[in-house]
CSV table of C-alpha atoms and ligand atoms in Angstrom, one decimal:
chain,number,residue,atom,x,y,z
W,1,MET,CA,108.8,99.4,104.5
W,2,GLU,CA,109.4,95.8,103.4
W,3,LEU,CA,106.3,94.1,101.9
W,4,ILE,CA,106.1,91.6,104.7
W,5,GLU,CA,105.9,94.5,107.2
W,6,ILE,CA,103.1,96.2,105.2
W,7,MET,CA,101.2,92.8,105.2
W,8,ARG,CA,101.8,92.4,108.9
W,9,HIS,CA,100.2,95.7,109.6
W,10,ARG,CA,97.3,95.5,107.2
W,11,ARG,CA,94.0,95.3,109.2
W,12,SER,CA,90.4,95.8,108.3
W,13,ILE,CA,89.5,99.3,109.5
W,14,ARG,CA,85.8,100.0,109.7
W,15,LYS,CA,85.7,103.4,111.4
W,16,TYR,CA,86.8,106.5,109.5
W,17,ALA,CA,87.4,110.2,110.3
W,18,ASP,CA,85.2,112.8,108.5
W,19,GLU,CA,88.1,113.7,106.2
W,20,ALA,CA,88.8,113.2,102.6
W,21,VAL,CA,91.2,110.6,101.2
W,22,PRO,CA,94.0,112.6,99.5
W,23,GLU,CA,93.8,112.3,95.7
W,24,GLU,CA,97.4,111.1,95.3
W,25,LYS,CA,96.7,108.2,97.7
W,26,LEU,CA,93.6,107.2,95.8
W,27,GLU,CA,95.7,107.3,92.6
W,28,LYS,CA,98.2,104.9,94.1
W,29,ILE,CA,95.5,102.5,95.2
W,30,LEU,CA,94.0,102.5,91.7
W,31,GLN,CA,97.5,102.0,90.3
W,32,ALA,CA,97.8,98.9,92.5
W,33,GLY,CA,94.5,97.6,91.2
W,34,LEU,CA,95.5,98.2,87.6
W,35,LEU,CA,98.8,96.4,88.2
W,36,ALA,CA,97.1,93.3,89.5
W,37,PRO,CA,97.7,90.1,87.5
W,38,THR,CA,94.8,88.6,85.6
W,39,SER,CA,94.2,85.2,84.0
W,40,MET,CA,95.5,85.3,80.4
W,41,GLY,CA,96.2,89.1,81.0
W,42,LYS,CA,92.6,89.8,80.1
W,43,ARG,CA,92.0,92.5,82.8
W,44,PRO,CA,88.2,92.0,82.9
W,45,TRP,CA,87.7,94.4,85.8
W,46,GLU,CA,86.3,97.9,85.9
W,47,PHE,CA,86.9,100.0,89.0
W,48,TYR,CA,84.1,102.4,90.0
W,49,VAL,CA,85.1,105.1,92.5
W,50,VAL,CA,82.2,106.3,94.7
W,51,LYS,CA,82.5,109.5,96.7
W,52,ASP,CA,78.9,110.6,96.7
W,53,LYS,CA,77.5,110.4,100.2
W,54,ASP,CA,74.0,109.4,99.1
W,55,THR,CA,75.4,106.6,96.9
W,56,LEU,CA,77.7,105.4,99.8
W,57,GLU,CA,74.7,105.3,102.1
W,58,ARG,CA,72.7,103.3,99.6
W,59,LEU,CA,75.6,100.9,99.1
W,60,SER,CA,75.7,100.4,102.9
W,61,ARG,CA,72.1,99.0,102.8
W,62,ALA,CA,72.8,96.7,99.8
W,63,LYS,CA,73.7,93.9,102.2
W,64,VAL,CA,72.2,93.0,105.5
W,65,HIS,CA,75.4,92.4,107.5
W,66,GLY,CA,78.9,93.9,107.3
W,67,ALA,CA,78.2,96.7,104.8
W,68,ALA,CA,77.1,99.5,107.3
W,69,LEU,CA,80.7,100.8,107.3
W,70,LEU,CA,80.2,102.0,103.7
W,71,ALA,CA,78.0,104.8,105.0
W,72,GLY,CA,80.9,106.2,107.1
W,73,CYS,CA,83.8,105.9,104.6
W,74,ASP,CA,85.0,108.7,102.4
W,75,THR,CA,85.5,106.7,99.2
W,76,ALA,CA,84.5,103.3,98.0
W,77,ILE,CA,85.8,101.3,95.0
W,78,ALA,CA,83.3,98.8,93.5
W,79,VAL,CA,85.2,96.2,91.5
W,80,PHE,CA,83.0,94.9,88.7
W,81,ALA,CA,84.3,92.5,86.0
W,82,ASP,CA,83.1,91.4,82.6
W,83,SER,CA,82.2,87.8,83.3
W,84,ASP,CA,81.9,87.1,79.5
W,85,LEU,CA,85.5,88.2,79.0
W,86,SER,CA,87.1,85.9,81.5
W,87,ASP,CA,85.9,82.8,83.4
W,88,ALA,CA,88.4,83.8,86.1
W,89,TRP,CA,86.6,87.1,86.8
W,90,ILE,CA,86.2,86.2,90.5
W,91,GLU,CA,89.9,85.5,91.0
W,92,ASP,CA,90.9,88.5,88.9
W,93,SER,CA,88.6,90.8,90.9
W,94,SER,CA,89.7,89.3,94.2
W,95,ILE,CA,93.4,89.9,93.5
W,96,ALA,CA,92.7,93.5,92.4
W,97,LEU,CA,90.7,94.1,95.6
W,98,ALA,CA,93.5,92.6,97.7
W,99,TYR,CA,96.2,94.6,96.0
W,100,MET,CA,94.2,97.8,96.5
W,101,ASP,CA,93.5,96.9,100.2
W,102,LEU,CA,97.2,96.4,100.8
W,103,MET,CA,98.2,99.6,99.0
W,104,ALA,CA,95.6,101.5,101.1
W,105,SER,CA,97.1,100.2,104.3
W,106,SER,CA,100.6,101.0,103.1
W,107,GLN,CA,99.4,104.6,102.5
W,108,GLY,CA,98.2,104.9,106.1
W,109,LEU,CA,94.6,104.7,105.1
W,110,GLY,CA,91.9,102.6,106.6
W,111,SER,CA,90.2,100.1,104.3
W,112,CYS,CA,87.9,97.2,104.4
W,113,TRP,CA,86.7,94.7,101.9
W,114,VAL,CA,82.9,94.4,101.7
W,115,GLN,CA,81.7,91.2,100.1
W,116,MET,CA,78.6,91.5,97.9
W,117,ARG,CA,78.6,88.4,95.7
W,118,MET,CA,76.5,85.6,97.2
W,119,ARG,CA,75.2,87.9,100.0
W,120,LYS,CA,71.6,89.0,100.8
W,121,ASP,CA,70.0,92.3,101.9
W,122,ALA,CA,67.6,92.7,104.8
W,123,ASP,CA,64.7,91.5,102.7
W,124,GLY,CA,66.4,88.5,101.3
W,125,GLY,CA,67.2,90.2,98.0
W,126,ASP,CA,70.6,89.8,96.2
W,127,ALA,CA,73.3,92.2,97.4
W,128,GLU,CA,75.3,92.1,94.2
W,129,GLN,CA,72.2,92.9,92.2
W,130,ASN,CA,71.4,95.8,94.5
W,131,VAL,CA,74.8,97.3,93.9
W,132,ARG,CA,74.5,96.8,90.2
W,133,GLU,CA,71.2,98.7,90.3
W,134,ILE,CA,72.6,101.5,92.5
W,135,MET,CA,75.6,101.9,90.2
W,136,GLY,CA,73.7,101.3,87.0
W,137,VAL,CA,76.0,98.5,85.9
W,138,GLY,CA,74.3,95.5,84.2
W,139,ASP,CA,75.2,92.2,82.5
W,140,PRO,CA,77.8,90.9,81.7
W,141,TYR,CA,79.4,92.8,84.5
W,142,ARG,CA,79.5,91.0,87.9
W,143,LEU,CA,80.7,92.2,91.3
W,144,VAL,CA,82.8,90.5,93.9
W,145,GLY,CA,83.0,93.3,96.4
W,146,VAL,CA,83.5,96.9,97.3
W,147,LEU,CA,86.6,98.4,99.0
W,148,ALA,CA,85.8,101.0,101.7
W,149,LEU,CA,88.5,103.7,102.2
W,150,GLY,CA,89.0,106.5,104.7
W,151,ILE,CA,91.2,108.2,107.1
W,152,PRO,CA,91.4,105.7,110.0
W,153,ALA,CA,89.5,106.5,113.2
W,154,GLU,CA,90.4,103.3,115.0
W,155,GLU,CA,93.7,101.6,115.6
W,156,LYS,CA,94.4,97.9,115.3
W,157,ALA,CA,97.6,96.0,116.2
W,158,GLY,CA,99.5,94.4,113.4
W,159,TYR,CA,99.9,90.7,113.3
W,160,SER,CA,103.0,89.0,114.8
W,161,LEU,CA,105.1,86.7,112.6
W,162,ASP,CA,105.4,84.5,115.7
W,163,GLU,CA,101.7,83.7,115.7
W,164,LEU,CA,101.3,82.6,112.1
W,165,LYS,CA,99.3,79.4,111.6
W,166,TRP,CA,102.2,77.2,110.3
W,167,GLU,CA,99.9,74.2,110.7
W,168,LYS,CA,98.3,75.3,107.5
W,169,VAL,CA,101.5,74.7,105.7
W,170,HIS,CA,102.2,71.2,104.5
W,171,ARG,CA,105.7,70.4,103.3
L,1,FMN,C1,86.6,87.9,100.8
L,1,FMN,C2,86.4,88.8,102.0
L,1,FMN,C3,85.2,89.3,102.3
L,1,FMN,C4,85.0,90.2,103.4
L,1,FMN,N1,83.8,90.7,103.6
L,1,FMN,C5,83.6,91.6,104.6
L,1,FMN,C6,82.4,92.3,104.8
L,1,FMN,O1,81.4,92.1,104.0
L,1,FMN,N2,82.3,93.2,105.8
L,1,FMN,C7,83.3,93.5,106.6
L,1,FMN,O2,83.1,94.3,107.5
L,1,FMN,N3,84.5,92.8,106.5
L,1,FMN,C8,84.7,92.0,105.5
L,1,FMN,N4,85.9,91.4,105.3
L,1,FMN,C9,87.0,91.7,106.2
L,1,FMN,C10,87.3,90.4,107.1
L,1,FMN,O3,86.2,90.4,108.1
L,1,FMN,C11,88.7,90.6,107.8
L,1,FMN,O4,89.6,90.6,106.8
L,1,FMN,C12,88.9,89.5,108.8
L,1,FMN,O5,88.1,89.5,109.8
L,1,FMN,C13,90.4,89.5,109.3
L,1,FMN,O6,90.6,90.8,109.8
L,1,FMN,P1,91.8,91.7,109.3
L,1,FMN,O7,91.5,92.1,107.9
L,1,FMN,O8,91.9,92.9,110.2
L,1,FMN,O9,93.1,90.9,109.3
L,1,FMN,C14,86.1,90.5,104.2
L,1,FMN,C15,87.4,90.0,103.9
L,1,FMN,C16,87.5,89.2,102.8
L,1,FMN,C17,88.9,88.8,102.4
């Protein structure tokens, strides 16, 4: 499929079947993350793959809104980055997340980006810090977000090229 078609069909999927993500698909997703460009080629990121149900459940409570889906996914990838190694760690992590998200979609998997940086938990605590504690990852590693992955249990229509917001383009 052409890249534009993969992009058109990529949607955030938040409901997953109780089925494992095939290992070869996970491998491709991780390859996509590792292929992502980084500022000055520093590759500050570290990808933590989570399959343990109890850990996924704890991650789902790390943030008050928009993280519950993590309890129902099969696999999550937490993207940490060494913030001392690169001042572009947010950009680098975001690109890797987006690449992996797109690859997941191209593999027929459901995926959803779960933002943790700058977000709160139900008690007003810091979501990113919660995830760092759950995963045992401390300074200088920071976290932008977590990618939830699973076999899709919901269908969403792709976007139409006829409905793009061309008013956002200035030329
Ligand atoms: C930076 C970023 C943060 C996001 N955070 C969350 C989140 O915490 N929880 C969630 O359910 N979806 C999250 N999403 C998914 C968006 O809600 C979704 O991309 C948007 O609604 C458009 O829908 P689509 O992905 O199906 O095109 C995030 C997406 C991005 C790019």
